[in-house]
Each structure stands twice: as structure tokens, then as C-alpha cells.
Amino acid sequence: MKSIDEKLQPILRTVLHRNAGETEFHQAVHEVLESLGRVVTKHPEYADEALIERICEPERQIIFRVPWIDDNGDVQINRGFRVQFNSALGPYKGGLRFHPSVNVGIIKFLGFEQTFKNALTGLPIGGGKGGSDFNPRGRSDREIMRFCQSFMVELHRHIGEYIDVPAGDIGVGGREIGYMFGMYKRLTNKYEAGVLTGKGLSYGGSRARKEATGFGCAYFVQRMLETRGQSFDGKRCVVSGSGNVAIYAMQKVLSFGGTVVAFSDSDGYVVDEAGIDLDLLKDVKEQRRERVSEYVARRGNGARYVKDGSIWDVPCDVALPCATQNELSGPDAETLVANGVLAVGEGANMPCKPEAVRVFQKAGVLFAPGKAANAGGVATSALEMQQNASRDSWSFEKTEDRLAGIMHNIHDACADTAVEYGAPGDYVLGANIAGFVRVAEAMRAMGVI
Ligand code: NAP
């Protein structure tokens, strides 16, 4: 609380009281309020009419039962969520997460972050997030399909091209989006391509959407490195996770001339000093849906698998946490700094704990917060919506060019805002303020909503 401007402390107290037990949501609000003290000092009008209190309160929260039948014929019940956080800039937009850890606090933290992230893209999209505590691990393809269909039986009432446009996140990729789109189409009797993004190319998906979050993160970090006369070329990189974001961050790092020496899943991590064989990893994860330990078994070059332990013990120049929230602790950050890390880019949402961020910033490490560095996914989702609305389909090159331009603009907006508010090089402050100001301006123009 001490690090928050006195004028804003009552807002945090209300958030803590009203959302008891939602620790990730508290953490996300705390981090944004820490940055806003400078804004309300310079522009007191942003604190008028309870504007910040309204931004911290979701417009709508939907919680629903998802019954489905497993392969043994037994009935299973999960809980579904959709939090429609803020629609000042456009229809709610944000992914769906299927993971056993999902609860309302996690979905709210993600929806809150998403609101500022989407604003940073400069595209007309509001913020939302959803998902379920369903655990896809070990489930057959038919079970996944039945779950997705049941989930959509309820969700379809709350979404639409002009209302709310979900996409993927942890546990939700192209397969799940396909099953959900098929059910939406059936329930509504409409071919409303713009209702979901991350679709397959054969039915309205965008080229480069699958790659966009990881590629975008690498573009952002490359531009950040350039501010110090550096680049990925010749750098050792460690990337946590081995899902959608991690794989395509690695691919872009390789194309920028970097070497990826370690990656992980929730069971352990792999160190491959020779540099990752990305085709092999894609086969293991994307085709066979196996664990990363299988990579080591098939690589046969001395790559080693470490069960448990911390991937952040592996020395590197650039660290890209791309798995999940709070996966990089204060002690992990100290180890990375001691090993000479130059830059950290959050591919995942809030993967670094607040104490880790403080360690990086104190040590002068370039630090890119997720709401800026991983905005390439949602930005390309907005490009998918543009293509759907105009019944068009762009080339990979055109889409990636747009993505690269958007990431450079986000970088520069964060860097320039940090300078404007007296904290050059503080991308956390820059991202929070630049995103907040865009949402706040729109809300002020619309009256008390
Ligand atoms: P994904 O394809 O499901 O991959 C998630 C990866 O993280 C997997 O390797 C998974 O390992 C690992 N992981 C998940 N939970 C973990 C935990 N509790 N501990 C350790 N590892 C864990 O998901 P994704 O789409 O890449 O998303 C990764 C992160 O990026 C999330 O924070 C997400 O919110 C964020 N993000 C995603 C997008 C997007 O477009 N997909 C956009 C912006 C931000 P297991 O296989 O062992 O579970």
C-alpha cells in the first residue's frame, strides 16, 4: 500500500474488500495503481467522477455450470467464466483459459490487464477474459469436443461480433476454437466469423495469428535491446513454457540470430546447450501433444531434462517467461541478474512476481511487462476481425508487417510515456499510463458509464 499515492489508497482498499481472496486480481490492480499516482498529480481530472474506481470494477461477470459426459459415460461438471471488463474502446476482447487453476480472481486479473493491453494496441477493442477450471490434460479429443460444445451452449448468449469476441489462451488453441465456433454457428444459425478469433485458416482465421503473441514479444524485446545498441544476434535465451506463446517467441528469436538453450512445461525444463531443435519441439508439443521430456529422449545430443527446479537457474542474456502468472520469483530474478541477464520480456501474463520486477528494475535490466510485450496476439486477433468484417484474407507477410508495426508503436508509446512522466526506461509505468489514458479518455467522453 505504501508504494501507492495517498489519493489512490482508498481505491485499493475498496478493491481488496469487494474482491476478497482474489489475490491475482489484487496484485494486478496494485501494480497499475502504483503507476497512476503520477497521472492524477499531473491530470487530477482523471480521478474525478470515480473514474479509476469504475475502471477497477468489471462491467459484467458471468459464472456458469458446464456439464459434460466423459468417455466412460460419467457426468462431469466444470465451472465456466466470462468477465466483460471494459467496453469503452470496443467490444470486449480477450482469451479463454482452460486450466484447473482457473477461478474468478484469475479471470478478473487477466481481464483487467487485457483492458490496458488492448488500449495499447491502438485498435478498437475493449477488455474481457474467460475460461473454465476444466483440465484438458489426459482428455481424449472427443472429450475436449464435448466439453467445448457444452461450454458454448451457455457462452453463446453473451458473445457476438459487436459484443464480445473471445480467443485462445492456456489450454485453448486452434482445435478448441474450432469446436466452439462450430457449436456457436449451430446454436445461432449464423456464419458470424468475427465472433471468435484464432480460427483455422479454412474458416476465417488470420495468417500469423498463431505466431503473433510469441513473434510480437520478440519484436518488442528486439526494439528494447536496440535502445542500448544491442540485438538478439548471438544472445543466449531462456524461454519458459512450450505452448503457443513460447514456441513462436523461440522461432522469432532464432530468426533474429539468438540461441534458445532452455524451455519447459509444468513438470520440468530442458537444457539444450547446442541450441533448440524447434522442428522437433513442435512435433513433440503441437503434433503429438507430449511432455517436453520426450524432446530429450528423441534429441539424443546430450540435452538434459531437469524435473522440478527452476529454469531461471540457466544462465542467459535474455529471459522470456512465456508459461503462466507468478512463475518467476524474487530469488529467480536475483539469480538471473547474477548471471548477467540483459533483458526480460513477459510473453505470459504477469509471470514475474512484483519483487522480481523490482530486482530487475533496480539492477537496470531492460524489463518489458506482459501487457505491452504480449499484446501482439490480441492485436492480430483484431486484424482477424478486420479481415472477417471485410470478407478478406491477407498474406502472411502483410499480417506480420502490421504486427511488427504495432509492436514497435507499443514499444515507443511505453518508452515515450515513461519519459513524459519522469521515469525514463520504466516500461511498466509507461505501459500502465499509456493504456490507462486511452481508456480513461474514452470513458470521460461517455459520461458516467
Ligand atoms: P499454452 O499453449 O496452453 O501453453 C502454456 C505453457 O505454459 C505450457 O507449456 C504449460 O505447460 C505451461 N504452464 C501452464 N501452466 C503452468 C504452471 N502452472 N506452471 C508451469 N508451467 C505452466 O498457453 P499459451 O497460449 O502459450 O499461454 C501462455 C501464457 O501467455 C499465458 O500467461 C497466457 O495468458 C499468455 N498469453 C497468451 C496469448 C495467446 O495468444 N495465446 C496472448 C497473450 C498472452 P503444461 O503443458 O505442463 O501445462
mmCIF file of N, CA and C in Angstrom, residues 195-310:
data_model
loop_
_atom_site.group_PDB
_atom_site.id
_atom_site.type_symbol
_atom_site.label_atom_id
_atom_site.label_comp_id
_atom_site.label_asym_id
_atom_site.label_seq_id
_atom_site.Cartn_x
_atom_site.Cartn_y
_atom_site.Cartn_z
ATOM 1 N N VAL A 195 -16.967 -13.634 -34.433
ATOM 2 C CA VAL A 195 -17.333 -13.852 -33.028
ATOM 3 C C VAL A 195 -16.213 -14.479 -32.209
ATOM 4 N N LEU A 196 -15.304 -15.164 -32.888
ATOM 5 C CA LEU A 196 -14.158 -15.782 -32.195
ATOM 6 C C LEU A 196 -12.928 -15.530 -33.054
ATOM 7 N N THR A 197 -11.768 -15.377 -32.427
ATOM 8 C CA THR A 197 -10.539 -15.285 -33.226
ATOM 9 C C THR A 197 -9.597 -16.424 -32.830
ATOM 10 N N GLY A 198 -8.577 -16.599 -33.700
ATOM 11 C CA GLY A 198 -7.711 -17.766 -33.536
ATOM 12 C C GLY A 198 -8.305 -18.953 -34.291
ATOM 13 N N LYS A 199 -9.199 -18.636 -35.266
ATOM 14 C CA LYS A 199 -9.844 -19.695 -36.050
ATOM 15 C C LYS A 199 -8.841 -20.300 -37.031
ATOM 16 N N GLY A 200 -9.187 -21.490 -37.538
ATOM 17 C CA GLY A 200 -8.350 -22.134 -38.562
ATOM 18 C C GLY A 200 -8.434 -21.358 -39.873
ATOM 19 N N LEU A 201 -7.396 -21.501 -40.701
ATOM 20 C CA LEU A 201 -7.350 -20.735 -41.949
ATOM 21 C C LEU A 201 -8.477 -21.125 -42.895
ATOM 22 N N SER A 202 -8.983 -22.352 -42.776
ATOM 23 C CA SER A 202 -10.022 -22.805 -43.707
ATOM 24 C C SER A 202 -11.382 -22.186 -43.399
ATOM 25 N N TYR A 203 -11.545 -21.555 -42.236
ATOM 26 C CA TYR A 203 -12.876 -20.997 -41.912
ATOM 27 C C TYR A 203 -12.768 -19.623 -41.255
ATOM 28 N N GLY A 204 -11.942 -18.753 -41.847
ATOM 29 C CA GLY A 204 -11.973 -17.353 -41.405
ATOM 30 C C GLY A 204 -10.857 -16.931 -40.471
ATOM 31 N N GLY A 205 -9.886 -17.803 -40.245
ATOM 32 C CA GLY A 205 -8.758 -17.426 -39.401
ATOM 33 C C GLY A 205 -7.786 -16.513 -40.133
ATOM 34 N N SER A 206 -6.910 -15.886 -39.372
ATOM 35 C CA SER A 206 -5.911 -14.995 -39.973
ATOM 36 C C SER A 206 -4.552 -15.674 -40.014
ATOM 37 N N ARG A 207 -3.869 -15.485 -41.120
ATOM 38 C CA ARG A 207 -2.472 -15.916 -41.155
ATOM 39 C C ARG A 207 -1.721 -15.141 -40.076
ATOM 40 N N ALA A 208 -0.728 -15.781 -39.487
ATOM 41 C CA ALA A 208 0.142 -15.173 -38.469
ATOM 42 C C ALA A 208 -0.531 -14.981 -37.114
ATOM 43 N N ARG A 209 -1.803 -15.392 -36.938
ATOM 44 C CA ARG A 209 -2.409 -15.267 -35.595
ATOM 45 C C ARG A 209 -1.754 -16.237 -34.622
ATOM 46 N N LYS A 210 -1.522 -17.478 -35.098
ATOM 47 C CA LYS A 210 -0.921 -18.482 -34.221
ATOM 48 C C LYS A 210 0.448 -18.018 -33.725
ATOM 49 N N GLU A 211 1.185 -17.381 -34.612
ATOM 50 C CA GLU A 211 2.543 -16.959 -34.290
ATOM 51 C C GLU A 211 2.588 -15.636 -33.528
ATOM 52 N N ALA A 212 1.466 -14.887 -33.538
ATOM 53 C CA ALA A 212 1.526 -13.453 -33.243
ATOM 54 C C ALA A 212 2.014 -13.090 -31.839
ATOM 55 N N THR A 213 1.563 -13.819 -30.810
ATOM 56 C CA THR A 213 1.941 -13.398 -29.457
ATOM 57 C C THR A 213 3.444 -13.564 -29.253
ATOM 58 N N GLY A 214 3.952 -14.740 -29.629
ATOM 59 C CA GLY A 214 5.385 -15.006 -29.467
ATOM 60 C C GLY A 214 6.230 -14.105 -30.358
ATOM 61 N N PHE A 215 5.846 -13.984 -31.625
ATOM 62 C CA PHE A 215 6.588 -13.097 -32.536
ATOM 63 C C PHE A 215 6.580 -11.670 -31.975
ATOM 64 N N GLY A 216 5.402 -11.229 -31.546
ATOM 65 C CA GLY A 216 5.268 -9.850 -31.063
ATOM 66 C C GLY A 216 6.165 -9.599 -29.872
ATOM 67 N N CYS A 217 6.258 -10.588 -28.989
ATOM 68 C CA CYS A 217 7.104 -10.438 -27.802
ATOM 69 C C CYS A 217 8.572 -10.269 -28.235
ATOM 70 N N ALA A 218 8.978 -11.070 -29.201
ATOM 71 C CA ALA A 218 10.365 -10.956 -29.675
ATOM 72 C C ALA A 218 10.594 -9.601 -30.364
ATOM 73 N N TYR A 219 9.603 -9.128 -31.129
ATOM 74 C CA TYR A 219 9.747 -7.796 -31.757
ATOM 75 C C TYR A 219 9.917 -6.708 -30.697
ATOM 76 N N PHE A 220 9.112 -6.804 -29.647
ATOM 77 C CA PHE A 220 9.170 -5.782 -28.597
ATOM 78 C C PHE A 220 10.548 -5.802 -27.940
ATOM 79 N N VAL A 221 11.028 -7.003 -27.597
ATOM 80 C CA VAL A 221 12.310 -7.100 -26.884
ATOM 81 C C VAL A 221 13.457 -6.665 -27.804
ATOM 82 N N GLN A 222 13.348 -7.007 -29.083
ATOM 83 C CA GLN A 222 14.386 -6.578 -30.029
ATOM 84 C C GLN A 222 14.492 -5.046 -30.037
ATOM 85 N N ARG A 223 13.333 -4.388 -30.065
ATOM 86 C CA ARG A 223 13.344 -2.912 -30.097
ATOM 87 C C ARG A 223 13.886 -2.349 -28.776
ATOM 88 N N MET A 224 13.563 -3.027 -27.687
ATOM 89 C CA MET A 224 14.067 -2.590 -26.383
ATOM 90 C C MET A 224 15.591 -2.745 -26.335
ATOM 91 N N LEU A 225 16.082 -3.861 -26.878
ATOM 92 C CA LEU A 225 17.542 -4.074 -26.916
ATOM 93 C C LEU A 225 18.221 -2.999 -27.767
ATOM 94 N N GLU A 226 17.538 -2.612 -28.849
ATOM 95 C CA GLU A 226 18.121 -1.595 -29.739
ATOM 96 C C GLU A 226 18.359 -0.271 -29.014
ATOM 97 N N THR A 227 17.541 0.015 -27.995
ATOM 98 C CA THR A 227 17.743 1.276 -27.266
ATOM 99 C C THR A 227 19.090 1.276 -26.541
ATOM 100 N N ARG A 228 19.684 0.093 -26.383
ATOM 101 C CA ARG A 228 21.019 0.005 -25.760
ATOM 102 C C ARG A 228 22.064 -0.433 -26.779
ATOM 103 N N GLY A 229 21.725 -0.261 -28.068
ATOM 104 C CA GLY A 229 22.679 -0.634 -29.117
ATOM 105 C C GLY A 229 22.908 -2.132 -29.204
ATOM 106 N N GLN A 230 21.934 -2.935 -28.740
ATOM 107 C CA GLN A 230 22.082 -4.397 -28.747
ATOM 108 C C GLN A 230 21.020 -5.009 -29.649
ATOM 109 N N SER A 231 21.111 -6.338 -29.837
ATOM 110 C CA SER A 231 20.064 -7.069 -30.552
ATOM 111 C C SER A 231 20.088 -8.517 -30.073
ATOM 112 N N PHE A 232 19.168 -9.335 -30.590
ATOM 113 C CA PHE A 232 19.152 -10.758 -30.214
ATOM 114 C C PHE A 232 20.351 -11.503 -30.800
ATOM 115 N N ASP A 233 20.960 -10.924 -31.825
ATOM 116 C CA ASP A 233 22.009 -11.637 -32.554
ATOM 117 C C ASP A 233 23.113 -12.115 -31.600
ATOM 118 N N GLY A 234 23.324 -13.433 -31.562
ATOM 119 C CA GLY A 234 24.390 -14.008 -30.740
ATOM 120 C C GLY A 234 24.038 -14.141 -29.261
ATOM 121 N N LYS A 235 22.804 -13.814 -28.900
ATOM 122 C CA LYS A 235 22.439 -13.864 -27.473
ATOM 123 C C LYS A 235 21.914 -15.249 -27.086
ATOM 124 N N ARG A 236 22.199 -15.630 -25.832
ATOM 125 C CA ARG A 236 21.641 -16.857 -25.241
ATOM 126 C C ARG A 236 20.290 -16.527 -24.623
ATOM 127 N N CYS A 237 19.279 -17.318 -24.974
ATOM 128 C CA CYS A 237 17.940 -17.024 -24.467
ATOM 129 C C CYS A 237 17.345 -18.232 -23.761
ATOM 130 N N VAL A 238 16.622 -17.944 -22.704
ATOM 131 C CA VAL A 238 15.855 -18.969 -21.992
ATOM 132 C C VAL A 238 14.386 -18.568 -22.089
ATOM 133 N N VAL A 239 13.557 -19.528 -22.506
ATOM 134 C CA VAL A 239 12.131 -19.266 -22.695
ATOM 135 C C VAL A 239 11.357 -20.282 -21.866
ATOM 136 N N SER A 240 10.566 -19.834 -20.908
ATOM 137 C CA SER A 240 9.792 -20.814 -20.137
ATOM 138 C C SER A 240 8.499 -21.137 -20.868
ATOM 139 N N GLY A 241 7.993 -22.362 -20.605
ATOM 140 C CA GLY A 241 6.812 -22.841 -21.311
ATOM 141 C C GLY A 241 7.216 -23.502 -22.615
ATOM 142 N N SER A 242 6.245 -24.142 -23.236
ATOM 143 C CA SER A 242 6.472 -24.769 -24.546
ATOM 144 C C SER A 242 5.137 -24.834 -25.261
ATOM 145 N N GLY A 243 4.296 -23.837 -24.967
ATOM 146 C CA GLY A 243 2.986 -23.754 -25.607
ATOM 147 C C GLY A 243 3.031 -22.760 -26.753
ATOM 148 N N ASN A 244 1.863 -22.227 -27.084
ATOM 149 C CA ASN A 244 1.748 -21.358 -28.251
ATOM 150 C C ASN A 244 2.690 -20.147 -28.167
ATOM 151 N N VAL A 245 2.664 -19.448 -27.061
ATOM 152 C CA VAL A 245 3.462 -18.218 -26.965
ATOM 153 C C VAL A 245 4.955 -18.559 -26.986
ATOM 154 N N ALA A 246 5.347 -19.549 -26.188
ATOM 155 C CA ALA A 246 6.764 -19.908 -26.073
ATOM 156 C C ALA A 246 7.334 -20.346 -27.422
ATOM 157 N N ILE A 247 6.629 -21.225 -28.113
ATOM 158 C CA ILE A 247 7.172 -21.799 -29.361
ATOM 159 C C ILE A 247 7.436 -20.705 -30.392
ATOM 160 N N TYR A 248 6.480 -19.761 -30.522
ATOM 161 C CA TYR A 248 6.681 -18.765 -31.584
ATOM 162 C C TYR A 248 7.586 -17.613 -31.128
ATOM 163 N N ALA A 249 7.718 -17.426 -29.821
ATOM 164 C CA ALA A 249 8.762 -16.495 -29.361
ATOM 165 C C ALA A 249 10.125 -17.090 -29.722
ATOM 166 N N MET A 250 10.287 -18.396 -29.483
ATOM 167 C CA MET A 250 11.560 -19.049 -29.818
ATOM 168 C C MET A 250 11.846 -18.940 -31.313
ATOM 169 N N GLN A 251 10.809 -19.152 -32.120
ATOM 170 C CA GLN A 251 11.028 -19.115 -33.580
ATOM 171 C C GLN A 251 11.548 -17.746 -34.013
ATOM 172 N N LYS A 252 10.976 -16.690 -33.474
ATOM 173 C CA LYS A 252 11.417 -15.343 -33.884
ATOM 174 C C LYS A 252 12.801 -15.022 -33.314
ATOM 175 N N VAL A 253 13.064 -15.483 -32.089
ATOM 176 C CA VAL A 253 14.405 -15.279 -31.517
ATOM 177 C C VAL A 253 15.450 -15.933 -32.434
ATOM 178 N N LEU A 254 15.162 -17.146 -32.906
ATOM 179 C CA LEU A 254 16.109 -17.834 -33.801
ATOM 180 C C LEU A 254 16.287 -17.031 -35.079
ATOM 181 N N SER A 255 15.188 -16.498 -35.620
ATOM 182 C CA SER A 255 15.324 -15.761 -36.889
ATOM 183 C C SER A 255 16.073 -14.448 -36.681
ATOM 184 N N PHE A 256 16.091 -13.929 -35.449
ATOM 185 C CA PHE A 256 16.871 -12.723 -35.129
ATOM 186 C C PHE A 256 18.327 -13.064 -34.799
ATOM 187 N N GLY A 257 18.692 -14.350 -34.883
ATOM 188 C CA GLY A 257 20.103 -14.733 -34.652
ATOM 189 C C GLY A 257 20.422 -15.134 -33.229
ATOM 190 N N GLY A 258 19.392 -15.258 -32.369
ATOM 191 C CA GLY A 258 19.637 -15.703 -30.996
ATOM 192 C C GLY A 258 19.684 -17.226 -30.905
ATOM 193 N N THR A 259 20.122 -17.733 -29.759
ATOM 194 C CA THR A 259 20.125 -19.171 -29.497
ATOM 195 C C THR A 259 19.223 -19.427 -28.294
ATOM 196 N N VAL A 260 18.345 -20.426 -28.424
ATOM 197 C CA VAL A 260 17.488 -20.784 -27.289
ATOM 198 C C VAL A 260 18.078 -22.020 -26.634
ATOM 199 N N VAL A 261 18.440 -21.892 -25.354
ATOM 200 C CA VAL A 261 19.124 -23.004 -24.683
ATOM 201 C C VAL A 261 18.247 -23.716 -23.649
ATOM 202 N N ALA A 262 17.067 -23.183 -23.343
ATOM 203 C CA ALA A 262 16.207 -23.877 -22.374
ATOM 204 C C ALA A 262 14.749 -23.498 -22.563
ATOM 205 N N PHE A 263 13.870 -24.462 -22.282
ATOM 206 C CA PHE A 263 12.415 -24.270 -22.317
ATOM 207 C C PHE A 263 11.807 -25.264 -21.335
ATOM 208 N N SER A 264 10.479 -25.216 -21.128
ATOM 209 C CA SER A 264 9.913 -26.015 -20.019
ATOM 210 C C SER A 264 8.451 -26.400 -20.260
ATOM 211 N N ASP A 265 7.932 -27.244 -19.368
ATOM 212 C CA ASP A 265 6.480 -27.353 -19.171
ATOM 213 C C ASP A 265 6.257 -27.387 -17.661
ATOM 214 N N SER A 266 5.051 -27.690 -17.221
ATOM 215 C CA SER A 266 4.812 -27.563 -15.779
ATOM 216 C C SER A 266 5.447 -28.700 -14.976
ATOM 217 N N ASP A 267 6.035 -29.694 -15.651
ATOM 218 C CA ASP A 267 6.695 -30.785 -14.919
ATOM 219 C C ASP A 267 8.205 -30.588 -14.778
ATOM 220 N N GLY A 268 8.820 -29.829 -15.680
ATOM 221 C CA GLY A 268 10.278 -29.686 -15.622
ATOM 222 C C GLY A 268 10.797 -28.871 -16.797
ATOM 223 N N TYR A 269 12.127 -28.768 -16.895
ATOM 224 C CA TYR A 269 12.681 -27.980 -18.005
ATOM 225 C C TYR A 269 13.783 -28.743 -18.725
ATOM 226 N N VAL A 270 14.056 -28.298 -19.942
ATOM 227 C CA VAL A 270 15.063 -28.927 -20.791
ATOM 228 C C VAL A 270 16.177 -27.921 -21.038
ATOM 229 N N VAL A 271 17.423 -28.382 -20.907
ATOM 230 C CA VAL A 271 18.565 -27.548 -21.279
ATOM 231 C C VAL A 271 19.215 -28.199 -22.491
ATOM 232 N N ASP A 272 19.295 -27.434 -23.572
ATOM 233 C CA ASP A 272 19.901 -27.937 -24.809
ATOM 234 C C ASP A 272 20.979 -26.935 -25.211
ATOM 235 N N GLU A 273 22.193 -27.176 -24.729
ATOM 236 C CA GLU A 273 23.292 -26.213 -24.931
ATOM 237 C C GLU A 273 23.634 -26.032 -26.409
ATOM 238 N N ALA A 274 23.297 -27.029 -27.236
ATOM 239 C CA ALA A 274 23.598 -26.903 -28.671
ATOM 240 C C ALA A 274 22.624 -25.947 -29.354
ATOM 241 N N GLY A 275 21.587 -25.566 -28.638
ATOM 242 C CA GLY A 275 20.548 -24.719 -29.250
ATOM 243 C C GLY A 275 19.372 -25.588 -29.654
ATOM 244 N N ILE A 276 18.175 -25.074 -29.408
ATOM 245 C CA ILE A 276 16.960 -25.876 -29.593
ATOM 246 C C ILE A 276 16.761 -26.336 -31.042
ATOM 247 N N ASP A 277 16.245 -27.555 -31.190
ATOM 248 C CA ASP A 277 15.755 -28.036 -32.485
ATOM 249 C C ASP A 277 14.245 -27.758 -32.479
ATOM 250 N N LEU A 278 13.865 -26.637 -33.075
ATOM 251 C CA LEU A 278 12.467 -26.196 -32.951
ATOM 252 C C LEU A 278 11.495 -27.119 -33.678
ATOM 253 N N ASP A 279 11.948 -27.706 -34.804
ATOM 254 C CA ASP A 279 11.045 -28.629 -35.515
ATOM 255 C C ASP A 279 10.712 -29.821 -34.628
ATOM 256 N N LEU A 280 11.733 -30.300 -33.913
ATOM 257 C CA LEU A 280 11.490 -31.431 -33.010
ATOM 258 C C LEU A 280 10.526 -31.015 -31.891
ATOM 259 N N LEU A 281 10.755 -29.842 -31.307
ATOM 260 C CA LEU A 281 9.864 -29.406 -30.224
ATOM 261 C C LEU A 281 8.425 -29.249 -30.722
ATOM 262 N N LYS A 282 8.278 -28.695 -31.943
ATOM 263 C CA LYS A 282 6.918 -28.542 -32.493
ATOM 264 C C LYS A 282 6.265 -29.903 -32.681
ATOM 265 N N ASP A 283 7.050 -30.874 -33.125
ATOM 266 C CA ASP A 283 6.476 -32.204 -33.318
ATOM 267 C C ASP A 283 6.016 -32.783 -31.972
ATOM 268 N N VAL A 284 6.875 -32.620 -30.958
ATOM 269 C CA VAL A 284 6.537 -33.151 -29.631
ATOM 270 C C VAL A 284 5.282 -32.468 -29.085
ATOM 271 N N LYS A 285 5.241 -31.133 -29.169
ATOM 272 C CA LYS A 285 4.158 -30.403 -28.493
ATOM 273 C C LYS A 285 2.917 -30.217 -29.371
ATOM 274 N N GLU A 286 3.138 -29.800 -30.626
ATOM 275 C CA GLU A 286 1.969 -29.437 -31.443
ATOM 276 C C GLU A 286 1.321 -30.649 -32.102
ATOM 277 N N GLN A 287 2.154 -31.609 -32.526
ATOM 278 C CA GLN A 287 1.575 -32.781 -33.204
ATOM 279 C C GLN A 287 1.179 -33.855 -32.201
ATOM 280 N N ARG A 288 2.158 -34.258 -31.384
ATOM 281 C CA ARG A 288 1.898 -35.415 -30.504
ATOM 282 C C ARG A 288 1.314 -35.038 -29.150
ATOM 283 N N ARG A 289 1.364 -33.737 -28.807
ATOM 284 C CA ARG A 289 0.855 -33.258 -27.511
ATOM 285 C C ARG A 289 1.492 -34.025 -26.351
ATOM 286 N N GLU A 290 2.829 -34.182 -26.427
ATOM 287 C CA GLU A 290 3.566 -34.901 -25.383
ATOM 288 C C GLU A 290 4.226 -33.911 -24.422
ATOM 289 N N ARG A 291 4.942 -34.453 -23.430
ATOM 290 C CA ARG A 291 5.659 -33.638 -22.458
ATOM 291 C C ARG A 291 7.037 -33.261 -23.019
ATOM 292 N N VAL A 292 7.683 -32.207 -22.469
ATOM 293 C CA VAL A 292 8.994 -31.797 -23.017
ATOM 294 C C VAL A 292 10.073 -32.849 -22.748
ATOM 295 N N SER A 293 9.860 -33.723 -21.757
ATOM 296 C CA SER A 293 10.852 -34.778 -21.509
ATOM 297 C C SER A 293 11.032 -35.658 -22.747
ATOM 298 N N GLU A 294 9.987 -35.765 -23.579
ATOM 299 C CA GLU A 294 10.080 -36.555 -24.818
ATOM 300 C C GLU A 294 11.087 -35.944 -25.793
ATOM 301 N N TYR A 295 11.228 -34.628 -25.735
ATOM 302 C CA TYR A 295 12.199 -33.944 -26.608
ATOM 303 C C TYR A 295 13.595 -34.490 -26.352
ATOM 304 N N VAL A 296 13.931 -34.625 -25.063
ATOM 305 C CA VAL A 296 15.274 -35.094 -24.693
ATOM 306 C C VAL A 296 15.470 -36.529 -25.181
ATOM 307 N N ALA A 297 14.440 -37.345 -24.993
ATOM 308 C CA ALA A 297 14.546 -38.747 -25.408
ATOM 309 C C ALA A 297 14.831 -38.841 -26.903
ATOM 310 N N ARG A 298 14.237 -37.938 -27.690
ATOM 311 C CA ARG A 298 14.403 -38.035 -29.153
ATOM 312 C C ARG A 298 15.579 -37.221 -29.684
ATOM 313 N N ARG A 299 16.037 -36.220 -28.945
ATOM 314 C CA ARG A 299 17.097 -35.323 -29.443
ATOM 315 C C ARG A 299 18.436 -36.048 -29.502
ATOM 316 N N GLY A 300 18.764 -36.800 -28.448
ATOM 317 C CA GLY A 300 19.969 -37.632 -28.449
ATOM 318 C C GLY A 300 21.268 -36.870 -28.668
ATOM 319 N N ASN A 301 21.398 -35.679 -28.086
ATOM 320 C CA ASN A 301 22.637 -34.900 -28.273
ATOM 321 C C ASN A 301 23.196 -34.406 -26.947
ATOM 322 N N GLY A 302 22.773 -35.007 -25.848
ATOM 323 C CA GLY A 302 23.251 -34.525 -24.548
ATOM 324 C C GLY A 302 22.354 -33.496 -23.930
ATOM 325 N N ALA A 303 21.263 -33.143 -24.619
ATOM 326 C CA ALA A 303 20.287 -32.245 -23.978
ATOM 327 C C ALA A 303 19.787 -32.941 -22.717
ATOM 328 N N ARG A 304 19.572 -32.150 -21.649
ATOM 329 C CA ARG A 304 19.159 -32.817 -20.406
ATOM 330 C C ARG A 304 17.816 -32.283 -19.926
ATOM 331 N N TYR A 305 17.116 -33.166 -19.220
ATOM 332 C CA TYR A 305 15.807 -32.824 -18.671
ATOM 333 C C TYR A 305 15.935 -32.685 -17.165
ATOM 334 N N VAL A 306 15.449 -31.592 -16.609
ATOM 335 C CA VAL A 306 15.520 -31.380 -15.166
ATOM 336 C C VAL A 306 14.100 -31.356 -14.624
ATOM 337 N N LYS A 307 13.781 -32.348 -13.814
ATOM 338 C CA LYS A 307 12.431 -32.391 -13.236
ATOM 339 C C LYS A 307 12.419 -31.453 -12.025
ATOM 340 N N ASP A 308 11.373 -30.700 -11.880
ATOM 341 C CA ASP A 308 11.302 -29.691 -10.813
ATOM 342 C C ASP A 308 12.461 -28.693 -10.988
ATOM 343 N N GLY A 309 12.837 -27.990 -9.944
ATOM 344 C CA GLY A 309 13.910 -26.991 -10.080
ATOM 345 C C GLY A 309 13.419 -25.789 -10.865
ATOM 346 N N SER A 310 14.292 -24.785 -11.027
ATOM 347 C CA SER A 310 13.892 -23.547 -11.691
ATOM 348 C C SER A 310 14.660 -23.347 -12.987
#
